[in-house]
């Protein structure tokens, strides 16, 4: 039996091997391995791609979120509104500032934070709203930005899964006060190791994050504050520059596969993703829902189809967050999604014939 892998990262490398090898060789040959020109070039190119004025490269997506929150002066005693259903990094960034993540349930149609539930979660301690463009689908930003403005809050977007996605025609990258990115290898724009960035139109935020990522230092051996070591590696920056030139084409391949799945599975009885008419998702994941998900996943595995669950345990159910004391049943939508969601393979290197094999197996299972 042939196996359809969930994601083929080696195929992504092989397609761009000549370009990537040349970029890596250029950095090795330069003799310059921390910060510098290669990183600055990527930052300028990624800012331009996102339609943002500034981009600051950092070591990973979690640090992008954490340093952006610190730059917004989030600290102990503060609250940050987060989705109840997200990867745990969104919550960890808040906790790392000494602040408290306050979960808000998603809209069951789009899986993204429900703007209509946000105001009820705001308290005098709330500092920031942190929506996530989950699975590559943009959040409904306009109502969130309006709420933030009414209450004097900042908006930090977690766009770790949404490189190239558009909201009302405009790429994600500068709608909120700042936008955090991960370039983890499996993301739509992925490095070959850890990497991340923050984009923003706010020069003050960009400047603070630049200082925070580099030991709190602007001038070598002069430290304005107690910062971190969280710099985007020039080798990774060089690889990301190559991959950025292919991002739109690779997102287009994902879009075609998603259209195929939506067409072929429309009568399958599965819960399928809903795309609002203002959204142009980039299909980081193609997530379906099944009431007996674990059985369904097992049958697909027996048919040679690898699937994953994003995510099997919501952050409030993790031992890491037992201290918040959020009882089971308190966030029923997040808990239901954790029990029902399943991600089918999707990626720029999944062939149409593999996608049709998956469709056939899904219908049978
Ligand atoms: C991947 C991811 C992160 C964290 O990124 P890392 O680079 O792995 O630290 C944060 N938020 C979301 C939604 C993610 O998918």
Coordinates of N, CA, C and O and ligand atoms in Angstrom, one line a residue, residues 59-65 85-91 130 132-135 158-163 180-185 187 193-197 284-285 310-311, ligand 1:
X59 N 13.7 34.9 16.5 CA 14.2 33.5 16.4 C 13.1 32.5 16.1 O 13.4 31.4 15.6
X60 N 11.8 32.8 16.4 CA 10.7 31.9 16.2 C 9.4 32.6 16.4 O 9.4 33.8 16.8
X61 N 8.3 31.9 16.1 CA 7.0 32.5 16.2 C 6.6 32.9 17.6 O 5.9 33.9 17.9
X62 N 6.9 32.0 18.6 CA 6.6 32.3 20.0 C 7.3 33.5 20.4 O 6.7 34.4 21.1
X63 N 8.6 33.7 20.1 CA 9.3 35.0 20.5 C 8.6 36.2 19.8 O 8.6 37.3 20.4
X64 N 8.2 36.0 18.5 CA 7.5 37.1 17.8 C 6.3 37.6 18.6 O 6.2 38.8 18.9
X65 N 5.5 36.7 19.1 CA 4.4 37.0 19.9 C 4.8 37.7 21.3 O 4.3 38.7 21.7
X85 N -9.5 28.2 21.1 CA -8.9 27.1 20.3 C -7.8 27.7 19.5 O -8.0 28.4 18.5
X86 N -6.6 27.4 19.9 CA -5.4 27.8 19.1 C -4.3 26.9 19.5 O -4.4 26.1 20.5
X87 N -3.1 27.0 18.8 CA -1.9 26.4 19.3 C -1.5 27.1 20.6 O -1.6 28.3 20.7
X88 N -0.9 26.3 21.4 CA -0.6 26.8 22.8 C 0.4 28.0 22.8 O 0.4 28.8 23.8
X89 N 1.1 28.1 21.8 CA 2.1 29.3 21.7 C 1.4 30.6 21.9 O 2.0 31.5 22.5
X90 N 0.2 30.8 21.4 CA -0.5 32.0 21.5 C -0.7 32.4 23.0 O -0.5 33.5 23.4
X91 N -1.1 31.3 23.8 CA -1.3 31.6 25.2 C 0.1 31.7 26.0 O 0.2 32.5 26.9
X130 N -5.7 39.5 21.0 CA -4.7 38.7 20.2 C -5.4 37.6 19.4 O -5.5 36.4 19.8
X132 N -6.1 35.0 16.2 CA -5.2 34.1 15.5 C -5.9 33.9 14.1 O -7.1 33.6 14.1
X133 N -5.2 34.0 13.0 CA -5.7 33.6 11.7 C -5.5 32.1 11.5 O -4.6 31.6 10.9
X134 N -6.4 31.4 12.2 CA -6.2 29.9 12.3 C -6.4 29.2 11.0 O -7.4 29.5 10.3
X135 N -5.6 28.2 10.8 CA -5.6 27.3 9.6 C -5.3 28.1 8.3 O -5.6 27.6 7.2
X158 N -1.9 37.0 15.5 CA -1.0 35.8 15.4 C -1.3 35.2 14.0 O -2.3 34.6 13.7
X159 N -0.3 35.5 13.1 CA -0.5 35.1 11.7 C 0.5 34.0 11.3 O 0.9 33.8 10.1
X160 N 0.8 33.2 12.3 CA 1.8 32.1 12.1 C 1.3 31.1 11.0 O 2.1 30.3 10.5
X161 N 0.0 31.1 10.7 CA -0.5 30.1 9.7 C -1.1 30.8 8.5 O -1.8 30.2 7.7
X162 N -0.8 32.1 8.3 CA -1.5 32.9 7.3 C -0.7 33.8 6.4 O -1.1 34.8 5.9
X163 N 0.5 33.3 6.0 CA 1.4 34.0 5.1 C 0.7 34.2 3.8 O 0.5 33.2 3.1
X180 N 2.4 38.9 14.3 CA 3.5 38.0 14.6 C 3.4 36.8 13.6 O 2.4 36.3 13.3
X181 N 4.6 36.5 13.2 CA 4.8 35.4 12.2 C 5.7 34.3 12.7 O 6.7 34.6 13.3
X182 N 5.4 33.1 12.3 CA 6.4 32.0 12.5 C 6.8 31.5 11.1 O 6.0 31.4 10.2
X183 N 8.1 31.2 11.0 CA 8.6 30.5 9.7 C 9.1 29.1 10.1 O 10.0 28.6 9.4
X184 N 8.4 28.5 11.0 CA 8.7 27.1 11.3 C 8.6 26.3 10.0 O 7.8 26.7 9.1
X185 N 9.4 25.2 9.8 CA 9.5 24.6 8.5 C 8.1 24.2 7.8 O 8.0 24.3 6.6
X187 N 5.2 25.7 8.0 CA 4.3 26.8 7.7 C 4.3 27.1 6.2 O 5.2 26.7 5.5
X193 N 14.6 25.5 9.7 CA 14.9 25.5 11.2 C 13.9 26.5 11.7 O 12.9 26.8 11.1
X194 N 14.2 27.0 12.9 CA 13.3 28.0 13.5 C 13.5 29.4 13.0 O 14.7 29.8 12.8
X195 N 12.4 30.2 12.9 CA 12.5 31.6 12.5 C 11.2 32.2 12.7 O 10.2 31.5 12.7
X196 N 11.2 33.5 12.9 CA 9.9 34.3 13.1 C 10.1 35.7 12.8 O 11.3 36.2 12.5
X197 N 9.1 36.5 12.9 CA 9.2 38.0 12.6 C 7.9 38.7 13.1 O 6.9 38.0 13.4
X284 N -3.3 26.9 5.1 CA -2.2 26.2 5.9 C -2.7 24.8 6.2 O -1.9 23.8 6.1
X285 N -3.9 24.7 6.7 CA -4.5 23.3 6.9 C -5.8 23.2 6.3 O -6.5 24.2 6.2
X310 N -5.4 19.3 14.8 CA -5.0 20.6 15.2 C -6.2 21.3 15.9 O -7.0 21.9 15.2
X311 N -6.3 21.1 17.2 CA -5.4 20.5 18.1 C -6.2 19.6 19.1 O -7.3 19.9 19.4
Ligands
LIG1 C1 3.5 27.7 14.7 C2 2.6 28.6 15.5 C3 3.1 29.4 16.5 C4 4.6 29.3 17.0 O1 5.5 29.4 16.1 P1 7.0 28.8 16.4 O2 7.8 29.3 15.3 O3 6.9 27.3 16.4 O4 7.4 29.3 17.7 C5 2.3 30.3 17.1 N1 1.0 30.4 16.8 C6 0.4 29.6 15.9 C7 -1.0 29.7 15.6 C8 1.2 28.7 15.3 O5 0.6 27.9 14.4

